[in-house]
mmCIF file of C-alpha atoms in Angstrom:
data_model
loop_
_atom_site.group_PDB
_atom_site.id
_atom_site.type_symbol
_atom_site.label_atom_id
_atom_site.label_comp_id
_atom_site.label_asym_id
_atom_site.label_seq_id
_atom_site.Cartn_x
_atom_site.Cartn_y
_atom_site.Cartn_z
ATOM 1 C CA MET A 22 88.314 75.305 97.877
ATOM 2 C CA ARG A 23 89.219 74.842 94.116
ATOM 3 C CA SER A 24 88.092 78.243 93.640
ATOM 4 C CA GLY A 25 90.394 79.613 95.601
ATOM 5 C CA THR A 26 93.547 78.252 94.365
ATOM 6 C CA LYS A 27 92.529 78.420 90.740
ATOM 7 C CA GLU A 28 92.428 82.439 91.933
ATOM 8 C CA SER A 29 95.410 82.208 93.440
ATOM 9 C CA ARG A 30 97.261 80.358 90.471
ATOM 10 C CA PHE A 31 95.661 82.908 88.008
ATOM 11 C CA SER A 32 97.095 85.782 90.088
ATOM 12 C CA GLN A 33 100.566 83.925 90.389
ATOM 13 C CA ILE A 34 100.454 83.689 86.765
ATOM 14 C CA ILE A 35 100.190 87.503 86.063
ATOM 15 C CA ILE A 36 102.565 88.212 88.506
ATOM 16 C CA ALA A 37 104.739 85.862 86.460
ATOM 17 C CA VAL A 38 104.014 87.865 83.095
ATOM 18 C CA LEU A 39 104.987 90.874 84.671
ATOM 19 C CA ALA A 40 108.408 89.354 85.935
ATOM 20 C CA ILE A 41 109.249 87.836 82.321
ATOM 21 C CA ILE A 42 108.138 91.250 80.583
ATOM 22 C CA LEU A 43 110.830 93.355 83.088
ATOM 23 C CA GLY A 44 113.133 90.797 82.946
ATOM 24 C CA VAL A 45 113.098 90.850 78.977
ATOM 25 C CA LEU A 46 113.404 95.148 79.774
ATOM 26 C CA CYS A 47 116.678 94.617 82.237
ATOM 27 C CA VAL A 48 118.688 91.783 79.598
ATOM 28 C CA ALA A 49 117.612 94.144 76.204
ATOM 29 C CA ARG A 50 118.812 97.583 77.989
ATOM 30 C CA PRO A 51 120.967 97.300 80.679
ATOM 31 C CA ASP A 52 123.003 100.196 80.028
ATOM 32 C CA LYS A 53 119.594 102.224 80.412
ATOM 33 C CA ALA A 54 117.872 100.551 82.603
ATOM 34 C CA ALA A 55 118.350 102.011 85.913
ATOM 35 C CA GLY A 56 116.455 104.827 86.177
ATOM 36 C CA PHE A 57 113.501 103.691 84.231
ATOM 37 C CA ILE A 58 113.868 99.841 85.835
ATOM 38 C CA VAL A 59 114.234 101.253 89.065
ATOM 39 C CA SER A 60 110.404 103.231 88.994
ATOM 40 C CA ALA A 61 108.791 100.461 87.145
ATOM 41 C CA VAL A 62 110.609 97.845 89.562
ATOM 42 C CA GLY A 63 108.729 99.991 92.522
ATOM 43 C CA LEU A 64 105.419 99.853 90.934
ATOM 44 C CA ILE A 65 105.603 96.010 89.889
ATOM 45 C CA ILE A 66 106.957 95.259 93.367
ATOM 46 C CA LEU A 67 103.872 97.421 95.006
ATOM 47 C CA ILE A 68 101.169 95.778 92.361
ATOM 48 C CA VAL A 69 102.645 92.356 93.269
ATOM 49 C CA GLY A 70 102.329 92.915 97.056
ATOM 50 C CA ILE A 71 98.727 94.436 96.245
ATOM 51 C CA VAL A 72 97.940 91.109 94.322
ATOM 52 C CA MET A 73 99.330 89.240 97.041
ATOM 53 C CA ILE A 74 97.264 90.425 99.693
ATOM 54 C CA VAL A 75 93.915 90.357 97.334
ATOM 55 C CA SER A 76 94.411 87.197 96.534
ATOM 56 C CA LYS A 77 94.685 85.770 100.212
ATOM 57 C CA LEU A 78 91.391 87.661 101.032
ATOM 58 C CA LYS A 79 89.212 84.675 99.890
ATOM 59 C CA ASP A 80 92.104 82.003 100.510
ATOM 60 C CA ASN A 81 92.038 80.799 103.758
ATOM 61 C CA ASN A 82 95.320 78.482 103.412
ATOM 62 C CA LEU A 83 98.377 80.307 105.076
ATOM 63 C CA ARG A 84 96.085 83.794 105.061
ATOM 64 C CA VAL A 85 97.812 86.078 107.505
ATOM 65 C CA PRO A 86 101.042 85.161 106.776
ATOM 66 C CA ALA A 87 100.624 86.194 103.148
ATOM 67 C CA ILE A 88 98.518 88.928 103.629
ATOM 68 C CA ILE A 89 101.428 90.124 105.857
ATOM 69 C CA LEU A 90 104.100 89.271 103.304
ATOM 70 C CA GLY A 91 102.016 90.909 100.545
ATOM 71 C CA ALA A 92 101.882 93.922 102.755
ATOM 72 C CA VAL A 93 105.916 94.280 103.152
ATOM 73 C CA ILE A 94 106.249 93.636 99.708
ATOM 74 C CA ALA A 95 103.951 96.594 98.674
ATOM 75 C CA THR A 96 105.389 98.809 100.992
ATOM 76 C CA ILE A 97 108.741 97.831 99.571
ATOM 77 C CA GLY A 98 107.389 98.861 96.204
ATOM 78 C CA ILE A 99 106.196 102.310 97.399
ATOM 79 C CA PHE A 100 109.319 103.056 98.848
ATOM 80 C CA ILE A 101 111.142 102.116 95.689
ATOM 81 C CA PHE A 102 109.008 104.167 93.326
ATOM 82 C CA THR A 103 109.054 107.254 95.324
ATOM 83 C CA HIS A 104 112.825 107.319 96.174
ATOM 84 C CA PRO A 105 114.420 105.566 92.766
ATOM 85 C CA ASP A 106 117.942 106.971 93.046
ATOM 86 C CA GLN A 107 118.496 106.134 96.793
ATOM 87 C CA THR A 108 116.818 102.459 96.204
ATOM 88 C CA ILE A 109 119.433 101.435 93.005
ATOM 89 C CA SER A 110 121.282 99.546 95.680
ATOM 90 C CA LEU A 111 117.934 98.170 97.470
ATOM 91 C CA ILE A 112 116.509 96.955 94.186
ATOM 92 C CA PHE A 113 118.782 93.506 94.107
ATOM 93 C CA ILE A 114 117.343 93.324 98.066
ATOM 94 C CA ALA A 115 114.054 93.709 96.487
ATOM 95 C CA PHE A 116 114.356 91.200 93.819
ATOM 96 C CA GLY A 117 116.025 88.687 96.262
ATOM 97 C CA VAL A 118 112.636 88.472 98.577
ATOM 98 C CA LEU A 119 110.415 88.173 95.390
ATOM 99 C CA LEU A 120 112.356 85.518 94.174
ATOM 100 C CA VAL A 121 112.284 83.582 97.820
ATOM 101 C CA ALA A 122 108.543 84.523 97.899
ATOM 102 C CA ASP A 123 107.819 82.625 94.837
ATOM 103 C CA SER A 124 110.168 80.183 95.245
ATOM 104 C CA ILE A 125 108.406 79.101 98.558
ATOM 105 C CA GLN A 126 104.830 79.398 96.681
ATOM 106 C CA GLY A 127 106.943 77.163 94.294
ATOM 107 C CA ILE A 128 107.350 74.632 96.534
ATOM 108 C CA THR A 129 103.858 74.710 97.770
ATOM 109 C CA SER A 130 102.524 73.873 94.303
ATOM 110 C CA SER A 131 104.905 71.541 93.803
ATOM 111 C CA MET A 132 103.246 69.575 97.098
ATOM 112 C CA VAL A 133 99.794 70.160 95.387
ATOM 113 C CA ILE A 134 101.282 68.315 92.664
ATOM 114 C CA LYS A 135 103.020 65.572 94.661
ATOM 115 C CA GLU A 136 99.748 65.279 96.875
ATOM 116 C CA ALA A 137 97.678 64.742 93.362
ATOM 117 C CA GLY A 138 100.034 61.697 92.542
ATOM 118 C CA GLY A 139 101.587 63.881 89.494
ATOM 119 C CA PRO A 140 105.726 65.009 88.412
ATOM 120 C CA TRP A 141 106.846 67.361 91.395
ATOM 121 C CA SER A 142 110.269 66.862 91.264
ATOM 122 C CA ILE A 143 110.354 69.370 88.578
ATOM 123 C CA SER A 144 108.258 71.972 90.055
ATOM 124 C CA LEU A 145 110.520 71.548 93.057
ATOM 125 C CA THR A 146 113.570 71.543 91.417
ATOM 126 C CA MET A 147 112.706 75.007 89.441
ATOM 127 C CA ALA A 148 111.483 76.216 92.640
ATOM 128 C CA LEU A 149 114.718 75.332 94.759
ATOM 129 C CA ILE A 150 116.293 77.096 91.513
ATOM 130 C CA SER A 151 114.421 80.083 91.991
ATOM 131 C CA PHE A 152 115.189 80.196 95.487
ATOM 132 C CA VAL A 153 119.148 80.249 95.083
ATOM 133 C CA PHE A 154 118.586 82.807 92.353
ATOM 134 C CA GLY A 155 116.701 85.446 95.215
ATOM 135 C CA VAL A 156 119.772 84.430 97.418
ATOM 136 C CA ILE A 157 122.542 85.311 94.360
ATOM 137 C CA CYS A 158 120.473 88.391 93.908
ATOM 138 C CA PHE A 159 121.094 89.841 97.650
ATOM 139 C CA MET A 160 125.110 89.295 96.428
ATOM 140 C CA ALA A 161 124.701 90.760 92.857
ATOM 141 C CA PRO A 162 126.045 94.236 93.662
ATOM 142 C CA LYS A 163 128.621 93.000 95.435
ATOM 143 C CA PHE A 164 130.309 90.626 92.867
ATOM 144 C CA PHE A 165 128.997 91.833 89.476
ATOM 145 C CA PRO A 166 127.884 95.033 89.383
ATOM 146 C CA THR A 167 128.401 96.111 85.797
ATOM 147 C CA LEU A 168 126.147 93.024 84.875
ATOM 148 C CA SER A 169 123.489 93.131 87.430
ATOM 149 C CA PHE A 170 120.745 94.353 85.722
ATOM 150 C CA VAL A 171 121.245 91.748 83.243
ATOM 151 C CA ILE A 172 121.779 89.146 85.667
ATOM 152 C CA ILE A 173 118.531 90.706 87.266
ATOM 153 C CA GLY A 174 116.638 90.197 83.940
ATOM 154 C CA ILE A 175 117.766 86.580 83.467
ATOM 155 C CA MET A 176 116.860 85.293 86.538
ATOM 156 C CA LEU A 177 113.114 87.524 86.581
ATOM 157 C CA ILE A 178 112.511 85.640 82.864
ATOM 158 C CA TYR A 179 113.798 82.202 84.498
ATOM 159 C CA ASP A 180 111.196 82.935 87.803
ATOM 160 C CA GLY A 181 108.290 83.963 85.670
ATOM 161 C CA VAL A 182 108.707 80.928 83.121
ATOM 162 C CA THR A 183 108.885 78.323 86.234
ATOM 163 C CA SER A 184 106.116 80.321 87.837
ATOM 164 C CA ILE A 185 103.926 80.066 84.791
ATOM 165 C CA TYR A 186 104.595 76.339 84.305
ATOM 166 C CA SER A 187 104.343 75.110 87.989
ATOM 167 C CA SER A 188 101.026 77.232 88.038
ATOM 168 C CA ILE A 189 99.619 75.179 85.249
ATOM 169 C CA ARG A 190 101.134 72.066 86.728
ATOM 170 C CA ALA A 191 99.656 72.466 89.758
ATOM 171 C CA GLY A 192 96.350 73.733 87.932
ATOM 172 C CA ARG A 193 96.201 70.098 86.297
ATOM 173 C CA ALA A 194 96.641 68.219 88.995
ATOM 174 C CA ASP A 195 94.298 70.034 91.200
ATOM 175 C CA LYS A 196 91.759 69.034 88.332
ATOM 176 C CA SER A 197 92.655 65.255 88.585
ATOM 177 C CA VAL A 198 91.741 64.961 92.515
ATOM 178 C CA VAL A 199 87.957 64.144 93.180
ATOM 179 C CA ASP A 200 86.530 65.784 96.152
ATOM 180 C CA SER A 201 84.516 63.538 98.619
ATOM 181 C CA HIS A 202 83.824 62.546 102.682
ATOM 182 C CA ILE A 203 82.693 59.767 103.621
ATOM 183 C CA VAL A 204 79.251 58.759 104.467
ATOM 184 C CA ASP A 205 77.986 56.490 107.123
ATOM 185 C CA GLU A 206 76.088 53.547 106.464
ATOM 186 C CA LYS A 207 73.482 55.041 108.518
ATOM 187 C CA ASP A 208 73.095 58.336 106.750
ATOM 188 C CA ILE A 209 71.639 56.590 103.468
#
């Protein structure tokens, strides 16, 4: 079971690093971001979906829902990549979905930390903030049209950093748990 959770944490860290890179691009060049970023986002969302599917193929915990979510995310990525001009407004919805999905994974990681007796409240708080960012992302085009890509960039950087933090904390908590089973005296 540990190898499955280790692979899941590794894929979560890869996704987080990609989110940070994309976030920096959005913040650094919001004026030139639209066309390039939309195509890149489509490709990255596709990769995220594929990574989610592949990482859950060997993991029995919440396998089917995670694979379905990964397939939905990959489909969104394909659509965005193949229709960049038509999907600029949909980009915010896709980011909202990614941030909400990642925040749910962060909440799960905080529960792993809690079960191991670690400081779980920080990870839970960061996951809930990511959830709020996901909801804000849905509303960004209506209320902040000129700052939308900068806002997305900040959200992605924050989400990437918090995902890496939660993955590392969950990994440390997982190492402190001892696998054991009760043996009947008659078996000794």
